[in-house]
Coordinates of C-alpha atoms in Angstrom, one line a residue:
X216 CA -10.9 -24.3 1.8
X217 CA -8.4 -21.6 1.0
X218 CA -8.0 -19.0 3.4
X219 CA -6.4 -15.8 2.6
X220 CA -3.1 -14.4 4.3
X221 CA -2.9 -11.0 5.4
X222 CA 0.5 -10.2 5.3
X223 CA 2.3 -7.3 6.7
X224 CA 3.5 -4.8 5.1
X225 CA 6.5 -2.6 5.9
X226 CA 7.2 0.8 3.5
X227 CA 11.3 2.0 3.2
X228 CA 11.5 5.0 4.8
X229 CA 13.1 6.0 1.7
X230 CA 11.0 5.7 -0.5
X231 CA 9.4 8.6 -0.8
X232 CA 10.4 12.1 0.6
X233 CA 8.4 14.8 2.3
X234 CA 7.9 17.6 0.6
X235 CA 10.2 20.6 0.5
X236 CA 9.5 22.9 3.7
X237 CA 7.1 25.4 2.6
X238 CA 8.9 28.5 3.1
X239 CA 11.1 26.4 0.3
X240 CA 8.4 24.9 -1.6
X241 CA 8.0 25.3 -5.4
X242 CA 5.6 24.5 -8.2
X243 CA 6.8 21.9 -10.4
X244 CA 7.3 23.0 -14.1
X245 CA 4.0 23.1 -15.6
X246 CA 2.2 23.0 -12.8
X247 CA 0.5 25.7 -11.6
X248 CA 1.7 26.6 -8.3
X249 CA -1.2 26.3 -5.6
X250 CA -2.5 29.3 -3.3
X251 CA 0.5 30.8 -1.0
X252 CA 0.0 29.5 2.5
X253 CA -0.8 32.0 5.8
X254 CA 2.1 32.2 8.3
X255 CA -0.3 29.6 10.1
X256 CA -0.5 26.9 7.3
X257 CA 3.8 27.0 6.7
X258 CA 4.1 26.6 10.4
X259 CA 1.4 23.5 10.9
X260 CA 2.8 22.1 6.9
X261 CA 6.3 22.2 8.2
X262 CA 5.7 20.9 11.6
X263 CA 4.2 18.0 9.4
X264 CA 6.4 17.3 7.8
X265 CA 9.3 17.5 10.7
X266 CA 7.5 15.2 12.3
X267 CA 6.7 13.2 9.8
X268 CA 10.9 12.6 9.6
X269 CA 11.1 11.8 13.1
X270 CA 8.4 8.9 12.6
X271 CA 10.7 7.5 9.5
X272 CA 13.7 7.5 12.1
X273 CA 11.5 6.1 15.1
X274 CA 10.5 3.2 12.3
X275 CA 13.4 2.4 11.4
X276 CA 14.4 2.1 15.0
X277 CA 11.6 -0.4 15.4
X278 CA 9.9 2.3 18.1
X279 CA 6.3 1.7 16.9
X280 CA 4.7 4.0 19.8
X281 CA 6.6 6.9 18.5
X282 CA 5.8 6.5 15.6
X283 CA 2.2 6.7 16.1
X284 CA 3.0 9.6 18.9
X285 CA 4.3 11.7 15.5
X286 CA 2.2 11.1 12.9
X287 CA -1.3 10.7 14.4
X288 CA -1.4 14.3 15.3
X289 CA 0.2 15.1 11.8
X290 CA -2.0 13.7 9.7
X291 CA -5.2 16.2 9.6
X292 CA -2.4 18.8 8.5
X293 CA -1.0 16.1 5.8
X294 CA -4.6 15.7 4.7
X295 CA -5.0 19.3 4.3
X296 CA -1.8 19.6 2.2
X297 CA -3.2 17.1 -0.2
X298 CA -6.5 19.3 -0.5
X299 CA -5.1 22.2 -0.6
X300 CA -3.6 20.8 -3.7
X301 CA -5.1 17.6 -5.1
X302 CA -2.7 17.5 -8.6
X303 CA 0.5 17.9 -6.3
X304 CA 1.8 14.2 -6.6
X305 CA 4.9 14.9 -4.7
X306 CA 1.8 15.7 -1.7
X307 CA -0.2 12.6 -2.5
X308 CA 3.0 10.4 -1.8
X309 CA 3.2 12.1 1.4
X310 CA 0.0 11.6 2.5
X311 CA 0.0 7.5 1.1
X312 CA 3.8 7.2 3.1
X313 CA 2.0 8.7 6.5
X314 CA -0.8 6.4 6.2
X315 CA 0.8 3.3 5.4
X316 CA 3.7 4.2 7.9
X317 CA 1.1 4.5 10.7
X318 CA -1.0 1.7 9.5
X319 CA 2.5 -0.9 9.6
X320 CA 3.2 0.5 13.0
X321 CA -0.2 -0.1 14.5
X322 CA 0.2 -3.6 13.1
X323 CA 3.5 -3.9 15.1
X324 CA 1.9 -2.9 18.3
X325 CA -1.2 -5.4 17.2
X326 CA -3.9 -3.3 16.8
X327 CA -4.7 -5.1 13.7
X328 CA -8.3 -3.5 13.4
X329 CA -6.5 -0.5 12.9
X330 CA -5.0 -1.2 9.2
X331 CA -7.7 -1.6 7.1
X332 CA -8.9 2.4 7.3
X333 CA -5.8 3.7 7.0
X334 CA -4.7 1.0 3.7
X335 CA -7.8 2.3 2.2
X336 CA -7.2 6.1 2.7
X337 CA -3.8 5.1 1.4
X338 CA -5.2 3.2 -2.1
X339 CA -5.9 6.3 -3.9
X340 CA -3.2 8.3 -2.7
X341 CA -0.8 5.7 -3.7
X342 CA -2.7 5.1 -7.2
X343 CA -2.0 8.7 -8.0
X344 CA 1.9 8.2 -7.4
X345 CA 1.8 5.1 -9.3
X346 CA 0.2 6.5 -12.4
X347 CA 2.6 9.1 -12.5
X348 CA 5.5 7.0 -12.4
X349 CA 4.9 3.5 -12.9
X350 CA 8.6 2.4 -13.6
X351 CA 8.6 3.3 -9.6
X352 CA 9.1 -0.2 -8.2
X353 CA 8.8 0.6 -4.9
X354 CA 5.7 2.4 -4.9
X355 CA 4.2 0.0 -7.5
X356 CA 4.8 -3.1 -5.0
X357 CA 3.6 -1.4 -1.8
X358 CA 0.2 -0.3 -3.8
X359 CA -0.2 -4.2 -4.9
X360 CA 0.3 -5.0 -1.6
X361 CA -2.2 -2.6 0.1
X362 CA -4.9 -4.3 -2.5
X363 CA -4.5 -7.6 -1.4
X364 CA -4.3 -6.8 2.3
X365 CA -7.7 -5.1 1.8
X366 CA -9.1 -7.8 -0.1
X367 CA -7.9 -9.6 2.4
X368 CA -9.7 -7.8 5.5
X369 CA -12.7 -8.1 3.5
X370 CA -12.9 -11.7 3.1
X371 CA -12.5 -12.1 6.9
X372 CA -15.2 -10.0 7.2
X373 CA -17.4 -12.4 4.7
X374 CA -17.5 -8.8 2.5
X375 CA -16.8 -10.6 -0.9
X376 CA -18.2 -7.8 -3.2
X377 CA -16.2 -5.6 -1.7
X378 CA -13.1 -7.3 -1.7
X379 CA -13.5 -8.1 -5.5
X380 CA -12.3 -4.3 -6.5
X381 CA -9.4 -4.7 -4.5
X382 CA -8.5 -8.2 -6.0
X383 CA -8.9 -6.6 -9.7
X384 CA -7.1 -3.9 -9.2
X385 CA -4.3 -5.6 -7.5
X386 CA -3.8 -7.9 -10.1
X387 CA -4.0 -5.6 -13.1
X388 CA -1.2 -3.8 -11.9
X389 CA 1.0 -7.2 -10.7
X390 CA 0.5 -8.2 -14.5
X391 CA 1.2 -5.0 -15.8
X392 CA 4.6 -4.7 -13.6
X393 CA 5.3 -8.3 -14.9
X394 CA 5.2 -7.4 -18.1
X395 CA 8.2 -5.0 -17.8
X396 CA 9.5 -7.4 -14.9
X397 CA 8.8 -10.8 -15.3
X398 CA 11.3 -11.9 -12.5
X399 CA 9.6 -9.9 -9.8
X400 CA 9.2 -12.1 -6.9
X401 CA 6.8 -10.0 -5.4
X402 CA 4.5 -9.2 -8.5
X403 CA 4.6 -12.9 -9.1
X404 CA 3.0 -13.5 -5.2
X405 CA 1.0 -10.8 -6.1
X406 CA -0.4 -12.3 -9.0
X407 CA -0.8 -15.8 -7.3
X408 CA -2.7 -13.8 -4.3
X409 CA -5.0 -11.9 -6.4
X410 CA -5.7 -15.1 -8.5
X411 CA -7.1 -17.1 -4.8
X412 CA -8.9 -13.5 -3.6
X413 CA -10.9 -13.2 -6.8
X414 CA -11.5 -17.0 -6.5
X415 CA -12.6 -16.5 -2.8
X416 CA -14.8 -13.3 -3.8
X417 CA -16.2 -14.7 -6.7
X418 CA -16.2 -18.5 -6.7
X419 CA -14.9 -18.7 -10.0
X420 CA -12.8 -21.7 -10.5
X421 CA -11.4 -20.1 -13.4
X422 CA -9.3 -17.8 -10.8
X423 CA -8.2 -20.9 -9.3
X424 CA -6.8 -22.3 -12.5
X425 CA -4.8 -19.3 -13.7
X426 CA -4.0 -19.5 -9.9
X427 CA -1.9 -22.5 -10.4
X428 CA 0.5 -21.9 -13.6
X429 CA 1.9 -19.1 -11.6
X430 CA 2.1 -21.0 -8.4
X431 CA 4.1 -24.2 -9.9
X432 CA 6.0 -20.8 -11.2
X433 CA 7.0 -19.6 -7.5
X434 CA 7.7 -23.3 -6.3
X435 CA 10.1 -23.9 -9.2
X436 CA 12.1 -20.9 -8.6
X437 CA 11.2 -21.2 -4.8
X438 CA 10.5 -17.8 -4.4
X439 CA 6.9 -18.5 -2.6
X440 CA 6.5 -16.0 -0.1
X441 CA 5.0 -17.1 3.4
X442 CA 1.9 -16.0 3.2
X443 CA 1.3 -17.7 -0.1
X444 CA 3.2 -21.3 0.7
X445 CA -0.2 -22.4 2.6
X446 CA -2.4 -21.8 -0.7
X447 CA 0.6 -23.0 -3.1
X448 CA 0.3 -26.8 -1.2
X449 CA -3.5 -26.7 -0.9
X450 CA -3.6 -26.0 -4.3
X451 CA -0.6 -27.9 -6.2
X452 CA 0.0 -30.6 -3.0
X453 CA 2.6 -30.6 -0.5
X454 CA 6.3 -30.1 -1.9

């Protein structure tokens, strides 16, 4: 039987910035700007977001316990930033980087059962981003990634109908990233990962033979990622 990987996940700290301090903060053009802030709401918003710097640096440090320390407390604020504002894109990204920043770091410090709530806060957030800007390679990745962990958390938690969403939706968008990039070594694991989750959700065997075009694909280029090398032999035989 195939068992599915969850892999970790780790987010550049540069991928996204925080948004502009809100003393500082602007509308983008065509956008209509959203309700000016109380004295109180710039001072918690900026606090955010300084703190939300210090946990990129503390990440990138490898201090997982500060990071948590930082963002934990920032996040109701982050969330409010995003309601205050749901259109603001720039504010959704924010609010997906916090999440998933937290989410990898509570992974690092093995609190495993920690991920999945904060990945699926993070979905949407990070869906939003993407449609805005799907040439965005890193943002596309780290959404396709998210999916399949959660797909992932929900087969080891025998939840198959509701990993299936997460399976779809992850391989939609590795297909459509392929399209542009074919020689994406990540949107071709992605692929081969969504392929064995909707195969373990559903049963379908027809998951299981689109499954292995694309994984004869990442052993002949040998770009099979860990987590997928275990399903590539069970699948195609031992290299």
């Amino acid at each position: 039987m195939l068992k599915s990987a969850i892999t970790a996940l780790f987010l550049s700290t540069s991928m996204l910035a925080a948004p502009a301090m809100a003393q500082d903060a602007a509308a983008p053009a065509g956008q209509a700007a959203a309700p000016a802030l109380t004295p109180e709401q710039a001072e918690a918003q900026n606090k955010a977001i300084a703190d939300f710097t210090a946990a990129q640096q503390a990440q990138a440090a490898g201090n997982h316990a500060e990071v948590i320390a930082k963002l934990e407390p920032a996040l109701p604020t982050i969330r409010e930033i995003v309601a205050r504002d749901p259109g603001n894109v720039q504010n959704a990204g924010f609010l997906a980087s916090a999440l998933t920043i937290t989410a990898n770091s509570q992974g690092a410090l093995g609190k495993i059962d920690a991920i999945p709530p904060l990945y699926k806060e993070a979905a949407p957030q990070w869906m939003k981003v993407y449609e805005a800007d799907k040439a965005n390679a890193g943002v596309r990745n780290t959404l396709v990634a998210i999916l399949v962990n959660l797909g992932n958390f929900s087969l080891t938690q025998q939840d198959k109908v509701g990993a299936k969403p997460h399976f779809e939706q992850a391989l939609a968008i590795a297909k459509e990233g392929r399209a542009s990039d074919p020689a994406n070594a990540d949107l071709a694991n992605a692929e081969f990962s969504s392929l064995i989750g909707l195969n373990q959700a559903t049963g379908e065997a027809s998951f299981l033979e689109a499954a292995k075009p694309v994984g004869t694909e990442l052993r002949e280029k040998g770009i099979v990622s860990a987590a997928n090398k275990p399903a590539v032999d069970a699948i195609l035989g031992a290299a």
